[in-house]
Structure formats: structure tokens, C-alpha cells
XYZ file of C-alpha atoms in Angstrom:
342
model
C -152.280 -3.993 -31.599
C -155.787 -3.079 -32.657
C -154.855 -1.623 -36.083
C -152.949 -4.804 -36.956
C -155.885 -6.953 -35.862
C -158.312 -4.858 -37.884
C -156.012 -5.150 -40.882
C -155.992 -8.943 -40.555
C -159.777 -9.051 -40.305
C -160.104 -6.815 -43.375
C -157.738 -9.030 -45.355
C -159.665 -12.130 -44.317
C -162.965 -10.611 -45.439
C -161.442 -9.504 -48.740
C -160.038 -12.969 -49.360
C -163.421 -14.526 -48.601
C -165.179 -12.186 -51.006
C -162.631 -12.893 -53.724
C -162.913 -16.623 -53.180
C -166.654 -16.502 -53.848
C -166.371 -14.357 -56.977
C -166.849 -16.448 -60.100
C -168.150 -16.569 -63.643
C -171.891 -16.983 -64.053
C -173.376 -18.449 -67.228
C -176.807 -18.787 -68.791
C -178.295 -19.648 -72.178
C -181.953 -19.191 -73.144
C -184.023 -19.276 -76.336
C -185.376 -15.733 -76.838
C -185.905 -13.434 -79.844
C -185.851 -16.404 -82.210
C -182.260 -17.277 -81.295
C -180.050 -18.354 -78.398
C -179.157 -15.648 -75.916
C -175.863 -16.310 -74.105
C -174.785 -14.507 -70.950
C -171.464 -14.757 -69.109
C -170.425 -12.357 -66.363
C -168.144 -12.156 -63.332
C -169.743 -11.393 -59.985
C -168.867 -12.021 -56.361
C -172.312 -12.642 -54.847
C -174.069 -15.760 -56.124
C -177.522 -14.750 -54.927
C -177.217 -11.283 -56.442
C -175.824 -12.863 -59.619
C -179.065 -14.824 -60.033
C -180.972 -11.551 -59.736
C -178.746 -9.944 -62.380
C -179.164 -12.944 -64.685
C -182.937 -12.735 -64.338
C -182.981 -8.992 -65.013
C -180.973 -9.411 -68.233
C -183.092 -12.275 -69.573
C -186.305 -10.464 -68.623
C -185.132 -7.502 -70.707
C -184.596 -9.745 -73.733
C -188.112 -11.159 -73.250
C -189.585 -7.668 -72.933
C -187.972 -6.596 -76.184
C -189.092 -9.779 -77.922
C -192.676 -9.163 -76.789
C -192.556 -5.592 -78.129
C -190.545 -5.958 -81.345
C -191.305 -9.419 -82.701
C -193.124 -9.485 -86.070
C -194.295 -13.013 -85.229
C -196.268 -12.093 -82.105
C -199.682 -10.668 -83.011
C -199.886 -8.620 -79.820
C -196.443 -7.007 -80.168
C -196.173 -3.274 -80.719
C -194.458 -3.901 -84.045
C -197.290 -6.119 -85.294
C -199.848 -3.508 -84.270
C -197.934 -0.825 -86.154
C -197.712 -3.029 -89.251
C -201.476 -3.510 -89.145
C -202.393 0.137 -88.610
C -199.674 2.499 -89.860
C -200.655 2.029 -93.500
C -204.017 3.629 -92.720
C -202.715 6.671 -90.863
C -200.363 7.911 -88.112
C -199.980 5.462 -85.200
C -198.815 6.378 -81.719
C -195.635 4.456 -80.875
C -193.389 4.125 -77.831
C -190.278 6.257 -77.427
C -188.214 3.090 -77.702
C -189.687 2.022 -81.036
C -189.382 5.580 -82.329
C -185.694 5.571 -81.423
C -185.098 2.246 -83.207
C -186.964 3.364 -86.334
C -185.074 6.667 -86.280
C -181.729 4.846 -86.103
C -182.870 2.560 -88.940
C -183.702 5.565 -91.095
C -180.289 7.055 -90.323
C -178.555 3.964 -91.722
C -180.936 3.851 -94.674
C -179.776 7.336 -95.619
C -176.114 6.549 -94.895
C -176.190 3.448 -97.115
C -178.477 4.867 -99.822
C -181.101 2.256 -99.021
C -178.901 -0.836 -98.621
C -180.237 -1.017 -95.070
C -184.016 -0.730 -95.109
C -186.444 -2.190 -92.573
C -189.262 -2.051 -95.158
C -187.729 -5.133 -96.837
C -190.331 -6.999 -94.751
C -192.983 -5.973 -97.288
C -191.725 -8.958 -99.292
C -189.428 -10.630 -96.785
C -192.340 -11.457 -94.477
C -193.850 -13.594 -97.237
C -190.844 -15.960 -97.297
C -190.903 -19.087 -95.132
C -187.382 -20.373 -94.586
C -188.474 -23.312 -92.484
C -190.724 -24.649 -95.240
C -188.535 -23.504 -98.139
C -191.164 -21.095 -99.485
C -190.219 -18.043 -101.528
C -192.238 -15.357 -103.263
C -193.095 -15.714 -106.948
C -191.887 -13.158 -109.491
C -195.329 -11.572 -110.027
C -195.796 -10.840 -106.326
C -192.253 -9.491 -106.111
C -192.867 -7.148 -109.028
C -196.209 -5.964 -107.644
C -194.892 -5.192 -104.161
C -191.414 -3.940 -104.932
C -192.451 -0.268 -105.055
C -193.952 -0.626 -101.551
C -190.406 -1.217 -100.282
C -188.464 1.942 -99.502
C -187.576 3.823 -96.342
C -189.073 6.981 -97.866
C -192.473 5.430 -97.120
C -191.801 5.715 -93.380
C -193.117 8.980 -91.971
C -191.755 9.228 -88.434
C -192.716 12.229 -86.302
C -190.530 12.167 -83.182
C -192.194 15.249 -81.683
C -195.658 13.669 -81.841
C -194.431 10.104 -81.314
C -196.175 8.778 -84.417
C -195.299 6.596 -87.386
C -197.176 6.367 -90.668
C -196.540 4.278 -93.782
C -196.929 6.195 -97.036
C -197.957 2.967 -98.787
C -200.644 0.815 -97.174
C -198.839 -2.342 -98.341
C -195.573 -1.516 -96.566
C -194.379 -3.611 -93.613
C -191.274 -3.309 -91.430
C -189.068 -5.828 -89.646
C -186.380 -4.921 -87.095
C -184.409 -8.169 -87.439
C -181.372 -6.246 -88.686
C -181.140 -3.956 -85.664
C -183.196 -5.258 -82.711
C -180.720 -7.849 -81.420
C -177.881 -5.335 -81.522
C -180.051 -2.960 -79.533
C -180.939 -5.767 -77.115
C -177.340 -6.687 -76.284
C -176.650 -3.012 -75.581
C -179.620 -2.892 -73.214
C -178.311 -6.017 -71.481
C -174.926 -4.356 -70.935
C -176.651 -1.253 -69.547
C -178.373 -3.458 -66.960
C -175.125 -5.235 -66.071
C -173.420 -1.876 -65.539
C -176.240 -0.759 -63.227
C -175.458 -3.741 -60.993
C -171.748 -2.946 -60.990
C -170.684 -5.735 -63.339
C -167.425 -4.874 -65.103
C -166.649 -8.062 -67.053
C -169.279 -9.707 -69.253
C -170.091 -11.204 -72.632
C -173.656 -11.023 -73.962
C -174.700 -12.439 -77.321
C -177.929 -12.956 -79.234
C -177.462 -14.841 -82.478
C -174.854 -13.009 -84.523
C -174.680 -9.999 -82.202
C -172.393 -9.751 -79.183
C -171.435 -7.000 -76.745
C -168.365 -7.304 -74.542
C -168.126 -5.439 -71.263
C -164.534 -5.000 -70.176
C -162.125 -7.877 -70.715
C -162.065 -11.485 -69.513
C -160.399 -10.752 -66.191
C -156.999 -9.686 -67.460
C -157.097 -11.163 -70.945
C -159.152 -10.371 -74.042
C -162.318 -12.152 -75.014
C -161.725 -14.515 -77.930
C -164.629 -14.147 -80.335
C -164.998 -16.679 -83.108
C -166.382 -15.824 -86.531
C -168.115 -18.924 -87.791
C -166.961 -20.505 -91.037
C -169.860 -19.768 -93.406
C -169.803 -23.225 -94.965
C -168.736 -25.400 -92.018
C -170.525 -24.692 -88.745
C -168.044 -26.854 -86.818
C -165.195 -24.450 -87.639
C -164.294 -20.817 -87.139
C -163.121 -18.751 -90.081
C -161.307 -16.479 -87.623
C -160.891 -15.883 -83.899
C -160.465 -12.260 -82.788
C -159.267 -10.944 -79.404
C -161.640 -8.178 -78.294
C -162.632 -6.225 -75.209
C -165.145 -3.549 -74.327
C -166.737 -3.457 -77.775
C -169.513 -4.916 -79.914
C -169.368 -7.262 -82.886
C -172.166 -8.246 -85.259
C -172.038 -10.918 -87.939
C -174.438 -11.306 -90.870
C -174.213 -14.411 -93.027
C -176.184 -16.261 -95.670
C -175.993 -19.408 -93.526
C -178.144 -18.224 -90.625
C -181.554 -18.834 -92.219
C -181.723 -20.280 -95.703
C -182.918 -23.068 -97.963
C -181.749 -24.443 -101.282
C -184.308 -23.972 -104.063
C -185.112 -26.217 -107.028
C -182.418 -24.503 -109.100
C -179.791 -25.368 -106.484
C -179.454 -21.761 -105.308
C -179.205 -20.597 -101.721
C -182.176 -18.449 -100.678
C -181.292 -16.615 -97.454
C -182.820 -14.062 -95.109
C -180.729 -10.952 -95.904
C -182.691 -8.975 -98.476
C -181.559 -6.404 -100.998
C -184.243 -3.681 -100.771
C -183.539 -2.639 -104.380
C -184.700 -5.998 -105.744
C -187.003 -7.216 -102.990
C -185.089 -10.501 -103.043
C -182.322 -12.068 -100.950
C -179.039 -10.302 -101.695
C -177.027 -12.095 -104.398
C -178.115 -15.674 -103.749
C -175.364 -18.149 -104.526
C -175.369 -21.811 -105.464
C -175.354 -24.790 -103.148
C -171.608 -25.321 -103.325
C -170.854 -21.706 -102.406
C -169.846 -20.350 -105.798
C -171.260 -17.062 -106.971
C -173.730 -17.024 -109.849
C -170.963 -15.883 -112.216
C -167.233 -15.237 -111.949
C -167.649 -11.505 -112.571
C -169.578 -11.109 -109.341
C -167.677 -13.554 -107.121
C -165.322 -10.885 -105.769
C -168.171 -8.583 -104.738
C -170.688 -11.141 -103.459
C -170.343 -11.687 -99.716
C -171.383 -14.690 -97.657
C -170.295 -13.393 -94.242
C -169.755 -9.931 -92.765
C -168.572 -9.044 -89.262
C -168.490 -5.435 -88.067
C -166.733 -4.321 -84.877
C -167.614 -1.060 -83.145
C -168.637 0.590 -79.879
C -172.288 -0.545 -79.752
C -174.507 -3.284 -81.161
C -177.149 -0.697 -82.045
C -174.751 0.338 -84.824
C -172.750 -2.800 -85.659
C -175.945 -4.797 -86.261
C -177.365 -2.589 -89.066
C -173.863 -2.013 -90.431
C -173.157 -5.738 -90.897
C -176.391 -6.063 -92.870
C -175.543 -2.952 -94.897
C -172.075 -4.185 -95.863
C -173.497 -7.576 -96.848
C -175.971 -5.932 -99.237
C -173.484 -3.376 -100.605
C -170.877 -6.013 -101.472
C -167.166 -6.087 -100.785
C -165.875 -2.852 -102.352
C -168.686 -0.490 -101.380
C -169.171 -2.188 -98.023
C -165.544 -1.903 -96.939
C -165.417 1.671 -98.257
C -168.366 2.501 -95.988
C -166.595 1.102 -92.923
C -163.282 2.758 -93.825
C -164.888 6.186 -93.656
C -166.344 5.578 -90.172
C -164.150 6.266 -87.131
C -164.106 3.469 -84.569
C -165.448 0.714 -86.836
C -163.781 -2.236 -88.553
C -165.026 -5.104 -90.705
C -164.064 -8.621 -91.727
C -165.795 -9.979 -94.825
C -165.751 -13.312 -96.643
C -166.635 -13.365 -100.330
C -168.352 -16.091 -102.360
C -164.930 -17.492 -103.226
C -164.375 -17.954 -99.471
C -161.593 -15.369 -99.368
C -161.307 -13.122 -96.322
C -160.827 -9.343 -96.518
C -160.414 -6.638 -93.888
C -161.211 -2.965 -93.474
C -158.270 -0.581 -93.496
C -157.679 -0.543 -89.736
C -157.406 -4.337 -89.527
C -155.510 -4.824 -92.773
C -152.522 -2.823 -91.514
C -150.269 -0.486 -93.499
C -150.643 -0.734 -97.266
C -147.561 -0.924 -99.505
């Protein structure tokens, strides 16, 4: 009698717990973008604590890594590292080290020193840098200027004019940190995104997450919708921050370190500057892989490299795939997504 009764009580408690489990949602403006959080959890009060912990982590990273906050660690380093070695946190050292890794892997297509000139652009006011300033500062751009000493925890800029910006890697790192926190609380199903970077924990309770890749010329539409689970995806596009200049060209925020200018700006109607370059010029890149700390810099790298070199880079990396859209609005895939070739 007693075992049956205990079994009934246990089933009742389990049913009650399941009944209270639900999806929890939040959206907040942090790190210069919208941070979205969705996760499944059974305890509403604990879910609020988890939500707060995740958003607090995004705010902590914004306070440390923002180039727009004068008291951030990054701003301090930009002010002082050109004069000599500066002590930096283990976290910043790790992010700079990863940035340097991708700079070497992409032969400079990914380079956080683009900020030497990029920081002088104002996309809100439609302000770009004149040709004289670009020419004068271009040799201050280059990852070889960054002298990182992991053993001493210091960073020095070889050129006093050099500046860095972590916009191409910090949000990917942040969504990974958010997932780490969710895992610590026992969350097994979640979707965290910050701008163009998303990290998916598990699936959507028995079905894949459907992740939309925005149409680069129509924000009301998706260019593609991809079923994903337990992975990261980062998208870089020329539509995220841009303005149209007096010559009717799109000036966007993804810089080519080799020129010190936005990578292959295109015209207002989306056509490349000339037909010879239309097949290589990209307007949107999405990279899928295990962690945002890697997919974020890789999406920027592929954008700068162009279609052929960019897809070749992804094809040689195990566990990564890419979807790119060229200036002619044609979509192309890395080898693993394209399927068998004839």
C-alpha cells in the first residue's frame, strides 16, 4: 500500500513541477545593441535570478570592453598602451590573444587595430575620414603593432597612434559567457543573442531552433531560415551600421585593415562598384560553429576576404560552415552546406 501511495505522490509532484516549467524571455539594450534571452526553466523565481545574472554579465562586459566609455578598461588601454606596456586583465588578454590568432589565420583580414581609423567615423552623423587622414594613419593599422605578453599580463602598442576596437569579437565572447552562466544554473535549452551574434544551448524542447538570416536589403524579410541546435551563429553585414555618402555609396562599419576604409563599399541600390568585383564583394556573411568567440571574428574575416577566399577559409576549418550573400544578392554556401558537388 505504502509504495503505491508514495509513487502517486511522486507522480503528482513531478506533474506539478512540469506544469510550472515554461519559457522565460527578456530583451535589453546593452553593448550598443539589443540583447535577447530565451530559456526554459521550471522555477519562476529562480528564472528571474538567472535572467538577472545573464544581463549583469553583459553589462559587466560592456563596462570593461566598450570603446565609448571613458572609464572602461579598453579605453584606458587605448590611452596608455601607445606610451608603454600596460597591465591588463586576464580576460582582456585572452580576447586580444584570440584576435591575434585570427589576424594571423586570415593574414590581417581580421585586425582589431582597424579602430585607428574606424574610431574617427561617425555613422550616426554620416561622417567619414578624409583621404589625407586615412593616408597618414594607415601605417598605424596592423596587428603586428600589438605586443601582448601573456606571462606578464601586459599589452603595448608599437605605434603611439594605434587604437583597438573589439566590436568584431566581444559580442561573440559575451554570448558564450551567457551560456556558461545558464549551464551553471542547470539550464539545458536556451537562445542568447546580441546583435548579429547568437548562441544556442540545446534545442527548442524537441525541435531545432529556427534562426533567421536577415535579408541585407529588406529588414522585414529573411534571406534564409536555418534549423540549428547547440551551436553558435554570427552574421556580419553592411546594413548594420552605415550611411550613404554624397557619391551615393554605402559607407559601413566593417573595415578592411589593408585600406583603412570600409570593405568594398557598394552603391545605394546594392550593386557593386564594378561588374568585375560583384561576385567577390559580400554584403552579408553568416558563420556557424561551436562558439561565438570564434564565429564572430570569422564572419568579419570572411566579409573582408570576399567570397572565394572567405569560403575557402571556412572550408578548411573542421566544424564550421558559412552562408554568404554577394553584391548581386546571390547566396552561396560553404562545402558542408552546399552538399555533394557534381
